[in-house]
Amino acid sequence: MTAVDLQIILFTVGMAALSTAVILPFGIGLAWLLARPNWPGKSWLETAVTLPLVLPPVATGLILLKLFGRRGWIGGFLERAFGIEVIFTWRAVVLALSVMSLPLLVRSARTAFEEVNPRLEAVAATLGAGPWRVFFRISLPLAIRGILSGTLLAFARALGEFGATIMIAGNIPGRTQTLSLALYQSVQLGNDDHAMVLAAVSAVIALGAVSLAGGAWRRRGGGL
Amino acid sequence: MSLILEKVRVVMGSFSLEADAVFTGRITGISGPSGAGKTTLLETIAGLRKPVSGRILLQHEVLTDEPSQRMIPPHRRSIGYVPQDLALFPHLNARENLRFGQPAVLRPGMPDLETVIRVLELQDLLDRPVGKLSGGDRQRVALGRALVSGPRLLLLDEPLTGLDPALRDRIVPLLFRIRDQCRVPILYVSHDAGEVAALCDEVATIRAGRVEFGGPALGG
């Protein structure tokens, strides 16, 4: 393994961690909202959140490219207002990983919130707890297992993301190249041995993340 | 207590409940068969359900006034509610459950944490996870948790149902202690009219979706 490989590994893990951190508050908020009984716009939001899971990743990447490109609604605004470029930068990598992994976090956390007995939240309110306190003291701690497992899934998904990333971040060595993109490039160049090394590294990181989460789980006593 | 239910109507699907009554007892009991709407009534008073019409007043304060769309949220009502399943917080131990609703400043005359622990004999339970408590112990922690929040009224949903006679004999005096030592009025629902008559100084019934005031009762 070369210094370049090490840079790619650190970059990939860093981007996956950053994207997971970015989606965590949004994902938890969305999951909580979607776990509430029917409200106007719920099914629309539900569809929007699930979309990256059912669309081909390159199609999601294309939509992001249209939105965040220089002529896109959001990309154009960001560049004009703040001078921030997204496409073909590390920001595009974070964006692609975030969008692609968000549904996994939301699905898992939503199920966890739905499993919290609503009577506990109701009784907490009668004890003087406002909506925020009910959320942070009751709903969130009781849903934490599902949220942790969703976070892990999202992180693992981000580690291996390919299609959307290559569409909006390209495959620029040293700038936007992640493990999956480097692996793909090695195969394209006929360097199968190198590709196998990268594949093995990907597997080790994923297994490491899973066992770390498992260890954290056991330290929590395996339950609530 | 002065609890006024003024032409209150709650609708849930095809079920509707009407209440037009004034309760002034120290322990008021409402009896009715299963499915009559007892829990719905308590949840409406606690602010967890919105009636389609009517007004609810506690000690002359308007809690719910449907015509003007005024509804004080449950966390600002100071009404303790102990549901039938107790709804103890499973991730907190008994002490943390008790302290969940402890106000920073106690209203005059309200029992403090130490008083509640003493009255309900909770000293030995404090550090135990609630999942490992027996039925009677869980009942006492749930009563204590509601009391520590400094309620102006305590709503109890079938507090004795499912307890064996020995446990009932232990819980009943605690209800009287809550009334006398903590000075918190109780509104109590049960499917057992005899139990209500024995415990309460004022009784009512729920029949065919309507709360019928029964007047003062012997007992207590």
XYZ file of C-alpha atoms in Angstrom:
444
model
C 0.000 0.000 0.000
C 1.371 3.394 -0.997
C 1.176 6.842 0.561
C -1.420 7.694 -2.084
C -3.550 4.749 -1.015
C -3.305 5.903 2.601
C -4.394 9.399 1.570
C -7.388 7.902 -0.283
C -8.358 5.792 2.738
C -8.114 8.722 5.165
C -10.000 10.970 2.744
C -12.786 8.387 2.312
C -13.185 7.736 6.041
C -13.084 11.476 6.735
C -15.699 12.266 4.097
C -17.954 9.421 5.277
C -17.630 10.597 8.898
C -18.293 14.206 7.905
C -21.340 13.321 5.805
C -22.697 11.159 8.638
C -22.213 14.057 11.081
C -23.949 16.412 8.635
C -27.012 14.201 8.177
C -27.354 13.178 11.831
C -29.366 16.185 13.088
C -31.428 16.391 9.872
C -31.961 12.649 9.764
C -33.085 12.461 13.393
C -35.415 15.428 12.897
C -36.910 13.965 9.722
C -37.292 10.543 11.322
C -39.088 12.063 14.304
C -41.398 14.041 12.024
C -42.186 11.005 9.882
C -42.918 8.956 12.996
C -45.653 11.430 14.013
C -49.234 10.605 12.994
C -50.568 12.006 9.736
C -49.857 15.633 8.993
C -50.115 17.594 5.737
C -47.168 16.962 3.423
C -46.014 13.853 5.256
C -46.330 11.503 2.270
C -44.533 14.022 0.050
C -41.614 14.250 2.473
C -41.607 10.482 2.878
C -41.236 10.044 -0.890
C -38.528 12.704 -1.148
C -36.464 11.081 1.599
C -36.817 7.590 0.104
C -36.018 8.693 -3.452
C -32.210 8.243 -3.291
C -32.789 4.689 -2.122
C -34.868 3.682 -5.143
C -33.354 5.843 -7.881
C -30.176 4.641 -9.581
C -27.319 6.459 -7.782
C -26.130 7.994 -11.050
C -29.621 9.435 -11.575
C -29.499 10.951 -8.091
C -26.060 12.268 -8.995
C -27.450 13.824 -12.157
C -30.228 15.586 -10.215
C -27.643 16.892 -7.748
C -25.469 18.017 -10.653
C -28.373 19.998 -12.097
C -29.166 21.557 -8.707
C -25.650 22.261 -7.476
C -23.898 22.986 -10.781
C -22.858 26.546 -11.568
C -26.088 27.072 -13.447
C -28.175 25.140 -10.966
C -30.594 26.811 -8.560
C -28.633 26.035 -5.446
C -25.108 25.901 -6.916
C -25.575 29.217 -8.736
C -26.842 30.853 -5.569
C -23.995 29.492 -3.427
C -21.414 30.737 -5.884
C -22.950 34.182 -6.319
C -23.751 34.779 -2.660
C -20.808 33.123 -0.901
C -18.301 32.238 -3.613
C -18.677 28.570 -2.694
C -18.099 26.019 -5.445
C -19.553 22.596 -4.880
C -19.215 20.480 -8.023
C -15.928 18.589 -8.424
C -14.730 19.560 -4.945
C -14.654 17.712 -1.622
C -17.980 19.425 -0.838
C -19.545 17.491 -3.701
C -18.232 14.274 -2.155
C -19.861 15.141 1.186
C -23.075 16.121 -0.618
C -23.252 12.858 -2.571
C -22.471 10.714 0.470
C -24.981 12.629 2.597
C -27.842 12.376 0.122
C -27.226 8.695 -0.563
C -26.901 7.655 3.076
C -29.652 9.852 4.590
C -32.532 7.435 3.778
C -30.857 4.614 5.692
C -30.507 6.728 8.817
C -34.053 8.070 8.512
C -35.644 4.648 7.987
C -33.930 3.093 10.959
C -34.435 6.074 13.278
C -38.057 6.458 12.201
C -38.859 2.870 13.116
C -37.153 3.440 16.464
C -39.228 6.580 17.147
C -42.413 4.758 16.118
C -41.657 2.073 18.675
C -41.539 4.581 21.543
C -44.800 4.225 23.468
C -46.662 7.509 22.818
C -48.141 7.290 26.298
C -44.659 7.851 27.762
C -44.396 11.099 25.814
C -47.930 12.086 26.837
C -47.253 11.425 30.520
C -43.950 13.316 30.310
C -45.937 16.305 29.030
C -48.364 16.106 31.963
C -45.313 16.191 34.243
C -44.504 19.651 32.915
C -42.097 18.736 30.115
C -42.419 20.874 26.993
C -41.970 19.339 23.522
C -38.156 19.778 23.481
C -37.693 18.245 26.893
C -39.968 15.337 25.964
C -37.848 14.810 22.855
C -34.451 14.935 24.535
C -35.360 13.119 27.776
C -37.853 10.528 26.517
C -38.115 10.023 22.749
C -34.424 10.309 21.869
C -33.010 8.071 24.643
C -35.652 5.428 23.969
C -34.968 5.482 20.218
C -31.185 5.623 20.570
C -30.541 2.013 19.549
C -32.298 2.459 16.208
C -30.581 5.801 15.696
C -27.146 4.273 16.379
C -27.767 1.400 14.028
C -29.066 3.828 11.374
C -25.966 5.984 11.847
C -23.730 2.966 11.348
C -25.632 1.917 8.234
C -25.399 5.433 6.850
C -21.652 5.564 7.536
C -21.108 2.177 5.864
C -23.202 3.277 2.878
C -21.185 6.487 2.618
C -17.897 4.524 2.676
C -18.919 2.565 -0.387
C -20.808 5.242 -2.346
C -19.902 5.380 -6.033
C -22.537 6.416 -8.583
C -23.666 9.782 -7.255
C -20.140 10.693 -6.197
C -18.614 10.142 -9.632
C -21.396 12.234 -11.205
C -20.936 15.360 -9.087
C -17.426 15.064 -7.667
C -15.689 13.350 -10.554
C -12.733 11.101 -9.882
C -9.926 13.556 -9.263
C -6.922 11.947 -7.553
C -5.952 13.822 -4.414
C -9.101 15.941 -4.487
C -12.270 13.905 -4.781
C -11.108 10.344 -5.242
C -12.618 7.980 -2.693
C -11.836 4.294 -2.156
C -14.619 3.108 -4.467
C -13.557 5.502 -7.218
C -9.881 4.499 -6.883
C -10.891 0.844 -6.958
C -12.892 1.409 -10.138
C -9.981 3.269 -11.713
C -7.544 0.461 -10.871
C -9.823 -2.082 -12.530
C -10.175 0.178 -15.575
C -6.397 0.382 -15.842
C -6.088 -3.424 -15.555
C -4.374 -3.155 -12.166
C -6.397 -5.911 -10.552
C -3.930 -6.600 -7.745
C -4.121 -3.014 -6.574
C -7.910 -3.112 -6.885
C -7.972 -6.204 -4.665
C -5.878 -4.420 -2.026
C -8.324 -1.496 -2.027
C -11.285 -3.890 -1.851
C -9.692 -5.627 1.133
C -9.072 -2.272 2.832
C -12.740 -1.324 2.253
C -13.847 -4.597 3.836
C -11.550 -4.118 6.842
C -12.820 -0.575 7.452
C -16.452 -1.679 7.179
C -15.890 -4.614 9.533
C -13.987 -2.345 11.909
C -16.894 0.099 11.994
C -19.383 -2.693 12.651
C -17.333 -4.201 15.490
C -16.710 -0.761 17.020
C -20.430 -0.136 17.066
C -20.988 -3.591 18.519
C -18.460 -2.856 21.274
C -20.131 0.444 22.080
C -23.409 -1.444 22.210
C -22.153 -3.952 24.733
C -20.735 -1.165 26.911
C -24.216 0.343 27.020
C -25.384 -2.930 28.533
C -27.024 -4.079 25.321
C -30.289 -2.390 26.093
C -32.134 0.240 27.981
C -61.185 20.675 43.846
C -63.261 22.697 41.469
C -63.326 21.008 38.106
C -65.964 22.145 35.670
C -66.723 20.264 32.483
C -69.067 22.487 30.530
C -70.822 20.709 27.652
C -67.601 18.957 26.742
C -67.856 16.658 23.732
C -65.026 14.455 22.551
C -65.266 12.480 19.318
C -63.030 9.554 18.369
C -64.161 7.906 15.140
C -67.683 6.610 15.745
C -67.359 7.005 19.529
C -68.353 10.190 21.277
C -68.260 11.213 24.919
C -70.239 14.023 26.498
C -69.636 15.533 29.908
C -71.445 18.353 31.634
C -70.572 18.252 35.302
C -69.030 20.103 38.225
C -66.741 18.122 40.516
C -65.853 19.435 43.941
C -64.843 16.296 45.853
C -61.489 15.592 47.421
C -61.572 12.176 45.816
C -64.050 12.055 42.974
C -64.686 8.680 41.390
C -66.159 7.957 38.006
C -67.207 4.423 37.236
C -68.261 2.840 34.000
C -67.791 -0.320 31.991
C -64.720 -0.960 29.852
C -64.808 1.070 26.669
C -67.204 3.636 28.162
C -64.689 6.436 27.662
C -63.130 6.756 31.119
C -59.578 7.031 29.827
C -60.711 9.422 27.091
C -62.244 11.658 29.747
C -59.013 11.739 31.800
C -56.899 12.415 28.717
C -59.200 15.273 27.749
C -58.895 16.847 31.194
C -55.100 16.378 31.072
C -55.008 18.205 27.735
C -53.911 15.181 25.725
C -57.137 15.188 23.682
C -58.936 18.093 22.157
C -62.714 18.164 22.566
C -64.826 19.211 19.585
C -66.870 21.475 21.817
C -67.199 22.705 25.390
C -65.056 24.215 28.125
C -62.958 22.772 30.932
C -62.109 24.866 33.985
C -59.930 23.925 36.940
C -60.036 26.176 39.981
C -61.656 28.860 37.809
C -58.852 28.772 35.244
C -59.963 27.982 31.718
C -57.939 24.995 30.488
C -59.878 24.267 27.328
C -62.310 26.566 25.628
C -63.238 25.151 22.272
C -65.364 28.098 21.097
C -62.357 30.426 21.341
C -59.895 27.653 20.361
C -58.056 28.177 23.646
C -56.271 25.106 24.879
C -53.564 25.148 27.530
C -51.038 22.439 26.586
C -50.623 19.516 28.995
C -47.209 20.660 30.231
C -48.683 23.931 31.496
C -51.759 22.473 33.217
C -50.225 21.148 36.441
C -52.444 18.097 36.257
C -50.830 14.821 37.233
C -51.921 11.797 35.241
C -51.260 8.179 36.148
C -52.454 5.986 33.269
C -53.513 2.413 33.801
C -50.237 1.066 32.376
C -48.403 3.608 34.606
C -46.080 4.619 31.734
C -42.960 4.645 33.905
C -39.934 5.739 31.896
C -38.053 2.469 31.330
C -34.640 4.071 30.782
C -34.707 5.888 34.135
C -34.518 4.422 37.625
C -37.181 5.064 40.259
C -35.487 8.207 41.587
C -35.063 9.650 38.082
C -38.695 8.873 37.326
C -39.768 10.647 40.516
C -37.643 13.690 39.748
C -38.640 13.960 36.102
C -41.360 16.519 36.742
C -39.852 18.122 39.851
C -40.388 21.868 39.479
C -37.532 24.301 40.161
C -39.824 26.262 42.463
C -42.505 24.503 44.436
C -45.932 26.124 44.599
C -47.043 26.831 48.189
C -48.677 23.872 49.842
C -47.377 21.337 47.318
C -45.513 18.299 48.653
C -41.759 18.236 48.034
C -39.770 15.207 46.907
C -38.877 14.154 50.454
C -42.500 14.358 51.569
C -43.657 12.246 48.634
C -40.941 9.660 49.292
C -41.989 9.481 52.922
C -45.745 9.417 52.307
C -45.509 6.702 49.649
C -42.715 4.804 51.431
C -40.401 4.888 48.454
C -37.043 5.062 50.275
C -35.920 1.550 49.407
C -36.881 1.751 45.744
C -35.062 4.876 44.685
C -32.008 3.383 42.998
C -33.743 0.454 41.372
C -34.526 0.247 37.649
C -38.281 0.501 37.221
C -38.310 -2.622 35.063
C -37.324 -4.657 38.125
C -40.032 -3.327 40.439
C -43.105 -5.327 41.428
C -46.603 -4.178 40.391
C -47.334 -2.437 43.688
C -43.929 -0.738 43.780
C -44.400 0.474 40.223
C -47.807 1.850 41.177
C -46.277 3.798 44.086
C -43.479 5.207 41.916
C -46.011 6.310 39.297
C -48.162 8.005 41.956
C -45.045 9.621 43.430
C -43.811 10.848 40.062
C -47.132 12.580 39.408
C -47.183 14.098 42.919
C -43.628 15.445 42.781
C -44.585 17.545 39.746
C -46.803 19.602 42.073
C -50.189 18.900 40.499
C -53.353 20.821 41.260
C -55.307 17.682 40.445
C -54.318 14.036 40.176
C -55.982 11.858 37.545
C -55.837 8.126 38.235
C -56.882 5.543 35.656
C -57.903 2.272 37.335
C -55.172 2.482 39.987
C -56.248 -0.734 41.737
C -57.051 -2.893 38.719
C -54.804 -5.907 38.412
C -53.477 -5.651 41.973
C -54.044 -8.556 44.351
C -56.089 -7.854 47.522
C -52.996 -7.457 49.714
C -51.532 -4.847 47.383
C -54.856 -3.050 47.116
C -54.947 -2.813 50.894
C -51.532 -1.191 50.747
C -52.319 1.276 47.948
C -55.736 2.472 49.190
C -54.380 4.123 52.389
C -51.773 5.832 50.201
C -54.540 7.460 48.161
C -56.037 8.816 51.376
C -52.590 10.034 52.439
C -52.200 11.830 49.105
C -55.541 13.480 49.733
C -54.889 14.385 53.365
C -51.142 14.896 53.727
C -50.294 16.153 50.242
C -53.657 17.933 49.859
C -53.964 17.011 46.207
C -57.497 16.295 44.993
C -57.954 13.105 43.004
C -60.176 12.269 40.061
C -60.299 8.549 39.849
C -61.867 6.255 37.242
C -62.621 2.570 37.643
C -64.852 -0.072 36.104
C -65.765 -1.133 39.658
C -68.642 0.977 40.983
C -68.346 -0.595 44.444
C -64.685 0.343 44.698
C -65.466 3.911 43.635
C -68.259 4.216 46.180
C -65.986 2.945 48.952
C -63.071 5.235 48.206
C -64.563 8.471 46.971
C -66.467 11.335 48.535
C -68.130 12.190 45.238
C -69.174 9.834 42.476
C -70.255 9.899 38.861
C -70.813 7.318 36.173
C -70.201 7.086 32.478
C -73.063 5.480 30.590
C -73.635 5.367 26.852
C -70.995 7.984 26.183
C -72.300 10.419 28.777
C -70.881 11.416 32.154
C -73.666 11.456 34.741
C -73.035 13.185 38.006
C -74.000 11.034 40.972
C -73.414 13.412 43.872
C -71.679 12.908 47.188
C -70.884 9.385 48.332
C -70.256 7.700 51.596
C -66.801 6.308 52.125
C -63.328 7.846 51.953
